[in-house]
């Protein structure tokens, strides 16, 4: 499959690759950066893959992500600026995360929900409040994080 540019922010925590998707201003980068910082405090490996634009492809049944070269290692912290962070690319993606506004979201999301990034790239979807103070703790209820770096 050819690479497709997806509007999203991808990170790795432990051995799990996540892509935060949603409209501009929904909190993708902030949630991702907060997860990276929390993982580091917990002693878990974490790295940015790509912010805002993520190049996605499928190889050998795995969904892969990498940044466009022009923005590699950069993440925008809305209202604060653009900062440089540790990166890992390419990386395997395992889950998609959709920031939601709890005032507008259904109380419970559909069970076993998936997100189709492309017809070949389909990931389990986790909905997460865009305003949660500890997004990594919320995600850990659904994702088996560990401290190892991806091999």
Coordinates of C-alpha atoms in Angstrom, one line a residue:
X1 CA 0.0 0.0 0.0
X2 CA 1.2 3.5 -0.8
X3 CA 1.7 5.9 2.0
X4 CA -1.3 8.2 3.0
X5 CA -1.0 11.4 4.9
X6 CA -3.3 11.2 7.9
X7 CA -4.3 14.3 10.0
X8 CA -3.2 12.9 13.3
X9 CA -0.5 12.7 16.0
X10 CA 1.3 9.4 16.5
X11 CA 3.3 8.3 19.5
X12 CA 4.8 5.2 21.0
X13 CA 4.4 4.3 24.7
X14 CA 6.3 1.1 25.7
X15 CA 5.7 -1.2 22.7
X16 CA 2.2 0.3 21.8
X17 CA 1.8 2.7 18.9
X18 CA -1.1 5.2 19.1
X19 CA -2.4 7.7 16.6
X20 CA -4.6 10.5 18.0
X21 CA -7.1 11.6 15.3
X22 CA -9.8 14.2 15.1
X23 CA -10.5 17.7 13.8
X24 CA -8.1 20.6 14.3
X25 CA -8.2 22.0 17.8
X26 CA -9.6 18.8 19.3
X27 CA -6.6 18.3 21.6
X28 CA -4.6 15.6 19.7
X29 CA -1.2 17.1 20.2
X30 CA -1.8 18.1 23.8
X31 CA -3.1 14.6 24.7
X32 CA -0.2 12.9 23.0
X33 CA 2.4 15.2 24.6
X34 CA 0.8 14.7 28.0
X35 CA 1.0 10.9 27.5
X36 CA 4.7 11.2 26.5
X37 CA 5.5 13.2 29.6
X38 CA 3.5 10.9 31.9
X39 CA 5.2 7.8 30.5
X40 CA 8.6 9.3 31.1
X41 CA 7.7 10.0 34.7
X42 CA 6.6 6.4 35.1
X43 CA 9.9 5.1 33.6
X44 CA 8.2 3.8 30.4
X45 CA 9.8 4.2 27.0
X46 CA 8.0 6.9 25.0
X47 CA 8.6 8.8 21.8
X48 CA 6.8 11.0 19.2
X49 CA 6.3 9.5 15.8
X50 CA 4.7 12.4 14.0
X51 CA 2.6 15.5 14.9
X52 CA -0.3 16.8 12.8
X53 CA 0.6 14.9 9.7
X54 CA 1.4 11.2 9.9
X55 CA 2.4 9.2 6.9
X56 CA 0.6 5.8 7.2
X57 CA 1.3 2.6 5.2
X58 CA 0.7 -1.1 5.7
X59 CA 3.5 -3.7 5.4
X60 CA 3.2 -7.4 6.3
X61 CA -0.2 -6.7 7.9
X62 CA 1.2 -4.0 10.2
X63 CA 0.1 -0.4 10.2
X64 CA 3.2 1.8 10.1
X65 CA 3.6 5.5 10.7
X66 CA 6.3 8.0 10.1
X67 CA 6.6 11.8 10.0
X68 CA 7.1 13.9 6.9
X69 CA 10.8 14.9 6.9
X70 CA 10.0 18.6 7.3
X71 CA 8.3 18.2 10.7
X72 CA 10.2 15.2 12.1
X73 CA 10.9 15.6 15.9
X74 CA 8.5 18.6 16.3
X75 CA 5.2 18.8 18.2
X76 CA 3.0 21.9 18.4
X77 CA 1.8 22.7 21.9
X78 CA -1.2 24.9 21.0
X79 CA -0.8 28.4 22.4
X80 CA 2.7 27.7 23.7
X81 CA 4.8 27.0 20.6
X82 CA 6.6 24.2 18.7
X83 CA 9.1 22.1 20.7
X84 CA 11.5 19.3 19.8
X85 CA 11.0 15.9 21.3
X86 CA 12.5 12.4 21.0
X87 CA 11.2 10.5 18.0
X88 CA 10.9 7.0 16.8
X89 CA 10.1 6.3 13.1
X90 CA 8.9 4.3 11.5
X91 CA 6.7 2.8 14.2
X92 CA 3.9 0.2 14.3
X93 CA 0.5 1.6 15.2
X94 CA -1.8 -0.5 17.4
X95 CA -4.7 1.8 18.4
X96 CA -6.4 5.0 17.3
X97 CA -7.5 7.5 19.9
X98 CA -10.3 10.0 19.3
X99 CA -10.5 13.0 21.6
X100 CA -14.2 13.7 22.5
X101 CA -16.1 16.5 24.2
X102 CA -17.9 14.8 27.1
X103 CA -20.8 17.3 26.9
X104 CA -21.5 16.1 23.3
X105 CA -20.4 12.4 23.4
X106 CA -22.5 9.4 24.1
X107 CA -22.1 8.1 27.7
X108 CA -20.8 4.8 26.4
X109 CA -19.1 4.4 23.0
X110 CA -19.9 1.5 20.6
X111 CA -18.3 -1.8 21.6
X112 CA -15.3 -3.0 19.7
X113 CA -15.2 0.1 17.6
X114 CA -12.5 0.4 14.8
X115 CA -11.2 3.3 12.8
X116 CA -10.4 2.9 9.1
X117 CA -7.4 5.1 8.4
X118 CA -7.3 3.5 4.9
X119 CA -9.1 0.5 3.5
X120 CA -6.0 -1.6 4.6
X121 CA -5.2 0.3 7.8
X122 CA -7.8 -0.4 10.4
X123 CA -7.2 0.1 14.1
X124 CA -9.2 -0.4 17.3
X125 CA -10.6 3.0 18.4
X126 CA -10.6 4.3 21.9
X127 CA -12.6 7.5 22.7
X128 CA -11.0 9.7 25.3
X129 CA -12.0 13.0 26.8
X130 CA -10.0 15.8 25.3
X131 CA -9.8 17.4 28.8
X132 CA -8.8 14.4 30.9
X133 CA -5.9 15.5 33.2
X134 CA -4.2 12.1 33.0
X135 CA -4.8 10.6 29.5
X136 CA -2.2 7.9 29.9
X137 CA -3.9 6.5 33.0
X138 CA -7.2 6.5 31.1
X139 CA -5.6 4.7 28.1
X140 CA -3.9 2.2 30.4
X141 CA -7.4 0.9 31.4
X142 CA -7.6 -0.4 27.8
X143 CA -4.0 -0.8 26.6
X144 CA -1.4 -3.1 28.1
X145 CA 1.6 -0.7 28.3
X146 CA 5.0 -1.9 29.3
X147 CA 8.3 -0.3 29.7
X148 CA 10.1 -1.9 26.8
X149 CA 11.0 -0.1 23.6
X150 CA 9.7 -1.5 20.4
X151 CA 12.1 -4.0 18.8

